[in-house]
PDB file of C-alpha atoms in Angstrom:
ATOM      1  CA  MET A   1      28.497  56.402 -31.552  1.00  0.00           C
ATOM      2  CA  VAL A   2      25.521  53.942 -32.181  1.00  0.00           C
ATOM      3  CA  VAL A   3      26.027  51.390 -34.566  1.00  0.00           C
ATOM      4  CA  SER A   4      23.516  51.465 -37.545  1.00  0.00           C
ATOM      5  CA  SER A   5      24.729  49.103 -39.776  1.00  0.00           C
ATOM      6  CA  GLU A   6      26.650  46.121 -40.609  1.00  0.00           C
ATOM      7  CA  ASP A   7      29.218  48.018 -42.709  1.00  0.00           C
ATOM      8  CA  GLU A   8      29.883  50.333 -39.658  1.00  0.00           C
ATOM      9  CA  LEU A   9      30.305  47.360 -37.594  1.00  0.00           C
ATOM     10  CA  ASP A  10      32.626  45.528 -40.015  1.00  0.00           C
ATOM     11  CA  LYS A  11      34.914  48.784 -40.308  1.00  0.00           C
ATOM     12  CA  LEU A  12      35.046  49.060 -36.503  1.00  0.00           C
ATOM     13  CA  LYS A  13      35.936  45.595 -36.247  1.00  0.00           C
ATOM     14  CA  ALA A  14      38.620  45.921 -38.874  1.00  0.00           C
ATOM     15  CA  VAL A  15      40.271  49.089 -37.087  1.00  0.00           C
ATOM     16  CA  GLY A  16      39.823  47.321 -33.586  1.00  0.00           C
ATOM     17  CA  ARG A  17      41.878  44.390 -34.689  1.00  0.00           C
ATOM     18  CA  ILE A  18      44.626  46.481 -36.025  1.00  0.00           C
ATOM     19  CA  CYS A  19      45.132  48.343 -32.931  1.00  0.00           C
ATOM     20  CA  ALA A  20      45.200  44.803 -31.048  1.00  0.00           C
ATOM     21  CA  ARG A  21      47.746  43.393 -33.504  1.00  0.00           C
ATOM     22  CA  ALA A  22      49.809  46.605 -32.993  1.00  0.00           C
ATOM     23  CA  VAL A  23      49.782  46.105 -29.148  1.00  0.00           C
ATOM     24  CA  GLU A  24      50.501  42.268 -29.444  1.00  0.00           C
ATOM     25  CA  THR A  25      53.482  42.678 -31.995  1.00  0.00           C
ATOM     26  CA  MET A  26      54.879  45.657 -29.858  1.00  0.00           C
ATOM     27  CA  ALA A  27      54.658  43.314 -26.666  1.00  0.00           C
ATOM     28  CA  LYS A  28      56.365  40.289 -28.378  1.00  0.00           C
ATOM     29  CA  ALA A  29      59.307  42.944 -29.049  1.00  0.00           C
ATOM     30  CA  LEU A  30      59.373  44.133 -25.533  1.00  0.00           C
ATOM     31  CA  GLU A  31      62.703  43.453 -23.874  1.00  0.00           C
ATOM     32  CA  PRO A  32      65.632  45.023 -22.075  1.00  0.00           C
ATOM     33  CA  GLY A  33      67.815  47.133 -24.124  1.00  0.00           C
ATOM     34  CA  ILE A  34      64.714  48.225 -26.708  1.00  0.00           C
ATOM     35  CA  THR A  35      63.921  51.918 -26.702  1.00  0.00           C
ATOM     36  CA  THR A  36      60.402  53.265 -26.496  1.00  0.00           C
ATOM     37  CA  ALA A  37      61.063  54.998 -29.783  1.00  0.00           C
ATOM     38  CA  GLU A  38      62.040  51.357 -31.333  1.00  0.00           C
ATOM     39  CA  LEU A  39      59.078  49.944 -30.088  1.00  0.00           C
ATOM     40  CA  ASP A  40      56.794  52.661 -31.351  1.00  0.00           C
ATOM     41  CA  ALA A  41      58.253  52.248 -34.818  1.00  0.00           C
ATOM     42  CA  ILE A  42      57.096  48.741 -34.585  1.00  0.00           C
ATOM     43  CA  GLY A  43      53.446  49.698 -33.823  1.00  0.00           C
ATOM     44  CA  ARG A  44      53.443  52.464 -36.648  1.00  0.00           C
ATOM     45  CA  GLN A  45      54.561  49.761 -39.044  1.00  0.00           C
ATOM     46  CA  VAL A  46      51.551  47.418 -38.204  1.00  0.00           C
ATOM     47  CA  LEU A  47      49.427  50.542 -38.396  1.00  0.00           C
ATOM     48  CA  GLU A  48      50.784  51.559 -41.890  1.00  0.00           C
ATOM     49  CA  ASP A  49      50.950  47.837 -43.204  1.00  0.00           C
ATOM     50  CA  ALA A  50      47.328  47.774 -42.403  1.00  0.00           C
ATOM     51  CA  GLY A  51      46.334  51.002 -44.091  1.00  0.00           C
ATOM     52  CA  ALA A  52      45.400  52.696 -40.827  1.00  0.00           C
ATOM     53  CA  GLN A  53      46.650  55.908 -39.208  1.00  0.00           C
ATOM     54  CA  SER A  54      47.832  56.708 -35.463  1.00  0.00           C
ATOM     55  CA  ALA A  55      44.757  58.253 -33.879  1.00  0.00           C
ATOM     56  CA  PRO A  56      46.714  60.491 -31.391  1.00  0.00           C
ATOM     57  CA  GLU A  57      48.932  61.964 -34.327  1.00  0.00           C
ATOM     58  CA  PHE A  58      45.939  61.947 -36.510  1.00  0.00           C
ATOM     59  CA  CYS A  59      43.877  64.238 -33.909  1.00  0.00           C
ATOM     60  CA  TYR A  60      46.176  65.848 -31.522  1.00  0.00           C
ATOM     61  CA  GLN A  61      49.543  66.078 -33.356  1.00  0.00           C
ATOM     62  CA  PHE A  62      50.892  63.674 -30.574  1.00  0.00           C
ATOM     63  CA  PRO A  63      54.605  63.251 -30.938  1.00  0.00           C
ATOM     64  CA  GLY A  64      54.425  59.389 -31.577  1.00  0.00           C
ATOM     65  CA  ALA A  65      52.481  56.794 -33.142  1.00  0.00           C
ATOM     66  CA  THR A  66      51.574  55.074 -29.983  1.00  0.00           C
ATOM     67  CA  CYS A  67      51.519  56.305 -26.357  1.00  0.00           C
ATOM     68  CA  ILE A  68      54.150  53.964 -24.258  1.00  0.00           C
ATOM     69  CA  SER A  69      54.071  54.696 -20.564  1.00  0.00           C
ATOM     70  CA  VAL A  70      57.135  53.262 -18.273  1.00  0.00           C
ATOM     71  CA  ASN A  71      57.044  52.821 -14.419  1.00  0.00           C
ATOM     72  CA  GLU A  72      56.074  56.135 -12.886  1.00  0.00           C
ATOM     73  CA  GLU A  73      54.400  57.285 -16.250  1.00  0.00           C
ATOM     74  CA  VAL A  74      50.729  56.615 -15.761  1.00  0.00           C
ATOM     75  CA  ALA A  75      49.597  57.550 -19.511  1.00  0.00           C
ATOM     76  CA  HIS A  76      50.215  59.383 -22.756  1.00  0.00           C
ATOM     77  CA  GLY A  77      54.241  58.756 -22.334  1.00  0.00           C
ATOM     78  CA  ILE A  78      56.107  59.882 -25.468  1.00  0.00           C
ATOM     79  CA  PRO A  79      58.375  57.390 -27.475  1.00  0.00           C
ATOM     80  CA  GLY A  80      61.753  58.492 -27.210  1.00  0.00           C
ATOM     81  CA  ASP A  81      65.333  57.224 -26.257  1.00  0.00           C
ATOM     82  CA  ARG A  82      64.031  55.660 -22.801  1.00  0.00           C
ATOM     83  CA  ILE A  83      65.968  52.232 -22.620  1.00  0.00           C
ATOM     84  CA  ILE A  84      63.651  49.552 -21.311  1.00  0.00           C
ATOM     85  CA  GLN A  85      65.189  47.720 -18.224  1.00  0.00           C
ATOM     86  CA  PRO A  86      64.521  44.729 -16.586  1.00  0.00           C
ATOM     87  CA  GLY A  87      61.861  44.919 -13.968  1.00  0.00           C
ATOM     88  CA  ASP A  88      60.152  47.846 -16.056  1.00  0.00           C
ATOM     89  CA  LEU A  89      56.472  48.279 -15.891  1.00  0.00           C
ATOM     90  CA  VAL A  90      55.410  49.294 -19.451  1.00  0.00           C
ATOM     91  CA  ASN A  91      51.666  50.330 -20.704  1.00  0.00           C
ATOM     92  CA  ILE A  92      51.325  50.297 -24.481  1.00  0.00           C
ATOM     93  CA  ASP A  93      48.169  52.131 -25.438  1.00  0.00           C
ATOM     94  CA  VAL A  94      47.320  52.112 -29.282  1.00  0.00           C
ATOM     95  CA  SER A  95      44.292  53.823 -31.059  1.00  0.00           C
ATOM     96  CA  ALA A  96      43.999  54.270 -34.826  1.00  0.00           C
ATOM     97  CA  VAL A  97      41.702  55.415 -37.607  1.00  0.00           C
ATOM     98  CA  LYS A  98      40.904  53.776 -40.748  1.00  0.00           C
ATOM     99  CA  ASP A  99      38.056  54.434 -43.297  1.00  0.00           C
ATOM    100  CA  GLY A 100      36.567  57.059 -40.801  1.00  0.00           C
ATOM    101  CA  PHE A 101      36.614  54.989 -37.850  1.00  0.00           C
ATOM    102  CA  PHE A 102      38.535  54.552 -34.771  1.00  0.00           C
ATOM    103  CA  GLY A 103      39.605  51.966 -32.325  1.00  0.00           C
ATOM    104  CA  ASP A 104      41.458  52.275 -29.094  1.00  0.00           C
ATOM    105  CA  THR A 105      43.033  49.581 -26.754  1.00  0.00           C
ATOM    106  CA  GLY A 106      45.840  49.300 -24.236  1.00  0.00           C
ATOM    107  CA  SER A 107      47.641  46.645 -21.954  1.00  0.00           C
ATOM    108  CA  SER A 108      50.483  46.769 -19.399  1.00  0.00           C
ATOM    109  CA  PHE A 109      53.278  44.464 -19.264  1.00  0.00           C
ATOM    110  CA  ALA A 110      55.994  43.646 -16.849  1.00  0.00           C
ATOM    111  CA  VAL A 111      59.341  43.040 -18.179  1.00  0.00           C
ATOM    112  CA  PRO A 112      61.049  39.978 -16.270  1.00  0.00           C
ATOM    113  CA  PRO A 113      62.160  39.701 -13.506  1.00  0.00           C
ATOM    114  CA  VAL A 114      59.581  41.845 -11.575  1.00  0.00           C
ATOM    115  CA  LYS A 115      58.376  42.075  -7.916  1.00  0.00           C
ATOM    116  CA  ARG A 116      55.595  39.457  -7.230  1.00  0.00           C
ATOM    117  CA  GLU A 117      53.292  42.671  -6.411  1.00  0.00           C
ATOM    118  CA  ILE A 118      53.827  44.009  -9.610  1.00  0.00           C
ATOM    119  CA  GLU A 119      53.146  40.727 -11.420  1.00  0.00           C
ATOM    120  CA  LYS A 120      50.011  40.693  -9.346  1.00  0.00           C
ATOM    121  CA  LEU A 121      49.018  44.257 -10.117  1.00  0.00           C
ATOM    122  CA  VAL A 122      49.275  43.178 -13.851  1.00  0.00           C
ATOM    123  CA  ARG A 123      47.230  40.344 -13.284  1.00  0.00           C
ATOM    124  CA  ASP A 124      44.468  42.063 -11.325  1.00  0.00           C
ATOM    125  CA  GLY A 125      44.667  45.183 -13.873  1.00  0.00           C
ATOM    126  CA  ARG A 126      43.480  42.713 -16.468  1.00  0.00           C
ATOM    127  CA  ARG A 127      40.909  41.135 -14.112  1.00  0.00           C
ATOM    128  CA  ALA A 128      39.411  44.820 -13.367  1.00  0.00           C
ATOM    129  CA  LEU A 129      38.887  45.271 -16.961  1.00  0.00           C
ATOM    130  CA  TRP A 130      36.933  42.008 -17.430  1.00  0.00           C
ATOM    131  CA  THR A 131      34.966  42.829 -14.080  1.00  0.00           C
ATOM    132  CA  GLY A 132      33.849  46.020 -15.834  1.00  0.00           C
ATOM    133  CA  LEU A 133      33.063  44.459 -19.158  1.00  0.00           C
ATOM    134  CA  GLN A 134      31.099  42.005 -17.558  1.00  0.00           C
ATOM    135  CA  GLN A 135      28.747  44.814 -16.694  1.00  0.00           C
ATOM    136  CA  VAL A 136      28.001  45.855 -20.129  1.00  0.00           C
ATOM    137  CA  LYS A 137      24.545  44.954 -21.671  1.00  0.00           C
ATOM    138  CA  THR A 138      21.649  46.801 -23.379  1.00  0.00           C
ATOM    139  CA  GLY A 139      19.384  48.646 -20.908  1.00  0.00           C
ATOM    140  CA  LYS A 140      21.857  48.285 -17.763  1.00  0.00           C
ATOM    141  CA  PRO A 141      23.114  51.483 -15.960  1.00  0.00           C
ATOM    142  CA  MET A 142      26.495  52.743 -17.125  1.00  0.00           C
ATOM    143  CA  ALA A 143      27.370  53.246 -13.465  1.00  0.00           C
ATOM    144  CA  GLY A 144      27.587  49.459 -13.138  1.00  0.00           C
ATOM    145  CA  ILE A 145      30.905  49.113 -14.741  1.00  0.00           C
ATOM    146  CA  GLY A 146      32.727  51.750 -12.298  1.00  0.00           C
ATOM    147  CA  ASN A 147      30.418  50.265  -8.991  1.00  0.00           C
ATOM    148  CA  ALA A 148      31.756  46.730 -10.044  1.00  0.00           C
ATOM    149  CA  ILE A 149      35.464  47.922 -10.745  1.00  0.00           C
ATOM    150  CA  GLY A 150      35.620  49.848  -7.511  1.00  0.00           C
ATOM    151  CA  ALA A 151      34.349  47.004  -5.545  1.00  0.00           C
ATOM    152  CA  PHE A 152      37.181  45.032  -7.154  1.00  0.00           C
ATOM    153  CA  ALA A 153      39.876  47.309  -6.269  1.00  0.00           C
ATOM    154  CA  LYS A 154      38.831  47.815  -2.642  1.00  0.00           C
ATOM    155  CA  LYS A 155      38.133  44.085  -1.966  1.00  0.00           C
ATOM    156  CA  ASN A 156      41.962  43.585  -3.375  1.00  0.00           C
ATOM    157  CA  ARG A 157      43.291  46.897  -1.587  1.00  0.00           C
ATOM    158  CA  TYR A 158      44.214  48.647  -4.888  1.00  0.00           C
ATOM    159  CA  THR A 159      43.171  52.286  -5.740  1.00  0.00           C
ATOM    160  CA  LEU A 160      41.883  53.644  -8.965  1.00  0.00           C
ATOM    161  CA  ILE A 161      43.026  56.752 -11.014  1.00  0.00           C
ATOM    162  CA  THR A 162      39.787  58.889 -10.966  1.00  0.00           C
ATOM    163  CA  ASN A 163      40.538  61.609 -13.511  1.00  0.00           C
ATOM    164  CA  LEU A 164      41.261  59.277 -16.505  1.00  0.00           C
ATOM    165  CA  ALA A 165      37.836  57.817 -17.630  1.00  0.00           C
ATOM    166  CA  SER A 166      36.615  55.556 -20.214  1.00  0.00           C
ATOM    167  CA  HIS A 167      34.907  57.292 -23.094  1.00  0.00           C
ATOM    168  CA  GLY A 168      32.841  56.902 -26.458  1.00  0.00           C
ATOM    169  CA  VAL A 169      34.777  56.101 -29.532  1.00  0.00           C
ATOM    170  CA  GLY A 170      34.029  55.421 -33.199  1.00  0.00           C
ATOM    171  CA  ARG A 171      33.643  58.364 -35.604  1.00  0.00           C
ATOM    172  CA  SER A 172      36.121  60.227 -33.572  1.00  0.00           C
ATOM    173  CA  LEU A 173      38.617  59.167 -30.945  1.00  0.00           C
ATOM    174  CA  HIS A 174      36.803  60.917 -28.248  1.00  0.00           C
ATOM    175  CA  GLU A 175      33.143  61.386 -28.366  1.00  0.00           C
ATOM    176  CA  GLU A 176      29.756  60.737 -26.331  1.00  0.00           C
ATOM    177  CA  PRO A 177      29.427  59.276 -23.864  1.00  0.00           C
ATOM    178  CA  GLY A 178      32.324  61.502 -22.619  1.00  0.00           C
ATOM    179  CA  GLU A 179      33.914  60.863 -19.197  1.00  0.00           C
ATOM    180  CA  LEU A 180      32.359  57.239 -18.221  1.00  0.00           C
ATOM    181  CA  PRO A 181      33.600  56.711 -14.831  1.00  0.00           C
ATOM    182  CA  THR A 182      35.606  53.257 -14.167  1.00  0.00           C
ATOM    183  CA  TRP A 183      35.209  53.980 -10.387  1.00  0.00           C
ATOM    184  CA  PRO A 184      32.024  54.425  -8.368  1.00  0.00           C
ATOM    185  CA  ASP A 185      30.408  57.814  -9.317  1.00  0.00           C
ATOM    186  CA  PRO A 186      26.946  58.485  -7.656  1.00  0.00           C
ATOM    187  CA  ASP A 187      26.488  61.228 -10.349  1.00  0.00           C
ATOM    188  CA  GLU A 188      26.460  58.598 -13.191  1.00  0.00           C
ATOM    189  CA  THR A 189      22.922  58.036 -14.371  1.00  0.00           C
ATOM    190  CA  ARG A 190      23.000  57.178 -17.862  1.00  0.00           C
ATOM    191  CA  VAL A 191      21.947  53.734 -19.392  1.00  0.00           C
ATOM    192  CA  MET A 192      23.675  51.677 -21.944  1.00  0.00           C
ATOM    193  CA  GLU A 193      21.594  51.550 -25.160  1.00  0.00           C
ATOM    194  CA  GLU A 194      21.941  48.979 -28.050  1.00  0.00           C
ATOM    195  CA  GLY A 195      24.888  49.302 -30.253  1.00  0.00           C
ATOM    196  CA  LEU A 196      26.410  52.058 -28.280  1.00  0.00           C
ATOM    197  CA  VAL A 197      30.321  52.133 -28.961  1.00  0.00           C
ATOM    198  CA  PHE A 198      32.704  53.157 -26.093  1.00  0.00           C
ATOM    199  CA  THR A 199      35.834  52.272 -24.138  1.00  0.00           C
ATOM    200  CA  VAL A 200      36.348  50.414 -20.977  1.00  0.00           C
ATOM    201  CA  GLU A 201      39.893  51.380 -19.352  1.00  0.00           C
ATOM    202  CA  PRO A 202      40.410  50.918 -15.554  1.00  0.00           C
ATOM    203  CA  PHE A 203      43.535  52.313 -14.521  1.00  0.00           C
ATOM    204  CA  LEU A 204      44.196  50.336 -11.296  1.00  0.00           C
ATOM    205  CA  SER A 205      47.115  51.387  -8.711  1.00  0.00           C
ATOM    206  CA  LEU A 206      49.131  50.517  -5.688  1.00  0.00           C
ATOM    207  CA  GLY A 207      48.118  53.624  -4.345  1.00  0.00           C
ATOM    208  CA  ALA A 208      47.830  56.444  -6.901  1.00  0.00           C
ATOM    209  CA  THR A 209      44.433  57.997  -7.125  1.00  0.00           C
ATOM    210  CA  TRP A 210      44.875  60.944  -9.850  1.00  0.00           C
ATOM    211  CA  ALA A 211      47.021  61.577 -12.729  1.00  0.00           C
ATOM    212  CA  GLU A 212      48.779  64.981 -13.630  1.00  0.00           C
ATOM    213  CA  ASP A 213      51.428  66.270 -15.631  1.00  0.00           C
ATOM    214  CA  ALA A 214      54.831  66.963 -13.866  1.00  0.00           C
ATOM    215  CA  GLY A 215      55.085  70.599 -14.894  1.00  0.00           C
ATOM    216  CA  ASN A 216      58.264  69.959 -16.743  1.00  0.00           C
ATOM    217  CA  GLY A 217      57.115  71.371 -20.182  1.00  0.00           C
ATOM    218  CA  ASP A 218      56.071  67.884 -21.378  1.00  0.00           C
ATOM    219  CA  PRO A 219      52.264  68.749 -21.884  1.00  0.00           C
ATOM    220  CA  TRP A 220      51.301  65.208 -22.622  1.00  0.00           C
ATOM    221  CA  THR A 221      52.778  62.464 -20.121  1.00  0.00           C
ATOM    222  CA  LEU A 222      50.779  61.992 -17.084  1.00  0.00           C
ATOM    223  CA  TYR A 223      52.224  60.659 -13.535  1.00  0.00           C
ATOM    224  CA  GLY A 224      50.264  59.156 -10.676  1.00  0.00           C
ATOM    225  CA  ASP A 225      49.650  61.242  -7.587  1.00  0.00           C
ATOM    226  CA  PRO A 226      51.051  59.886  -5.358  1.00  0.00           C
ATOM    227  CA  ARG A 227      53.664  58.239  -7.557  1.00  0.00           C
ATOM    228  CA  ALA A 228      52.678  54.562  -7.418  1.00  0.00           C
ATOM    229  CA  PRO A 229      52.914  51.584  -9.970  1.00  0.00           C
ATOM    230  CA  THR A 230      49.722  51.716 -12.266  1.00  0.00           C
ATOM    231  CA  VAL A 231      48.416  49.631 -14.751  1.00  0.00           C
ATOM    232  CA  GLN A 232      45.692  50.268 -17.511  1.00  0.00           C
ATOM    233  CA  PHE A 233      43.927  47.567 -19.520  1.00  0.00           C
ATOM    234  CA  GLU A 234      41.274  48.737 -22.363  1.00  0.00           C
ATOM    235  CA  HIS A 235      39.305  47.295 -24.749  1.00  0.00           C
ATOM    236  CA  THR A 236      36.801  49.029 -27.368  1.00  0.00           C
ATOM    237  CA  ILE A 237      33.287  47.454 -27.255  1.00  0.00           C
ATOM    238  CA  VAL A 238      29.652  47.664 -28.802  1.00  0.00           C
ATOM    239  CA  VAL A 239      26.877  47.212 -26.242  1.00  0.00           C
ATOM    240  CA  THR A 240      24.438  44.447 -27.236  1.00  0.00           C
ATOM    241  CA  ARG A 241      21.606  42.587 -25.537  1.00  0.00           C
ATOM    242  CA  ASN A 242      24.094  39.764 -25.027  1.00  0.00           C
ATOM    243  CA  GLY A 243      26.685  41.758 -23.441  1.00  0.00           C
ATOM    244  CA  PRO A 244      29.658  43.602 -24.672  1.00  0.00           C
ATOM    245  CA  LEU A 245      30.915  42.641 -28.486  1.00  0.00           C
ATOM    246  CA  ILE A 246      34.651  43.377 -28.024  1.00  0.00           C
ATOM    247  CA  LEU A 247      36.201  45.170 -31.132  1.00  0.00           C
ATOM    248  CA  THR A 248      40.043  45.143 -30.041  1.00  0.00           C
ATOM    249  CA  LEU A 249      40.632  41.361 -30.422  1.00  0.00           C
ATOM    250  CA  ALA A 250      43.760  40.470 -32.434  1.00  0.00           C
ATOM    251  CA  GLU A 251      41.957  37.153 -33.453  1.00  0.00           C
TER     252      GLU A 251
END
C-alpha cells in the first residue's frame, strides 16, 4: 500500500494505535500464574472496545485474537492453558483491522527473574528494530534495513531468523512489498517510495537461524532451528522523506 490521502493515513494511525495499546495492556498484565489464554482475552478486549477485529482471526482463522509465543516458540504461538512462569521469555504479536485498514506490532518481554543474557537479548532486540528503522527513508534501498540489522547482530554475536521477513501491510495484513528481509540479502534490489507502508520486524536470536513447525499437528506455532532464545520487535511504518512515520505507538 502507498498512502494517497490524509484519510487513509488517519485510519492507519488509528488501527496502529489500537494494536500498540493492546500490546501495552497485555504486557502490564504479564506475570507468573497468568495463562496465555487469559492474556489473549485481555488483548481481545482492547481490540473490541476500540471497534477493531483481530487480523489473524479475520484473515486466517487463527485460533486466538493475538499470537503469544513463549520461550522455545519463536512466532505464531496459540493462546491456551500454558501458565506463564518466572523467567519466561514471552513474545506478544498483535495485528488488527478497522475500517478496512490493518496494523501490526509486536514486542518481547522477559518475566523476572531472568538470566542476564536474556535481559540483554530483549534490550538488543529492541535496538535491532531501531537500527533497521533508521534506514527507512524515501529513495533509499530496502536492502539497507537488513544490512544494518545484520551488522548489528554480527557485532553483538547474535543470529537472525532468515525465513521470517518483514512485509507490506495496509489494506491487507500481508501485501506487497512481500518478504522484506531483515537480514543481509544481496538479491534485495527494491527502493523505498514515498508513502509505502510496511513492517520492520527483526527476529534476533542466541543461535537460531530458521523457524519451523514442530510436526506435532499444530500448523501455526513456529520454533527456532536450532532451538535458542529468540525475540521479535515490530512496528508498522510509512516511508517519508524525513524517515519512518511509526504507526504502532500507543501514545
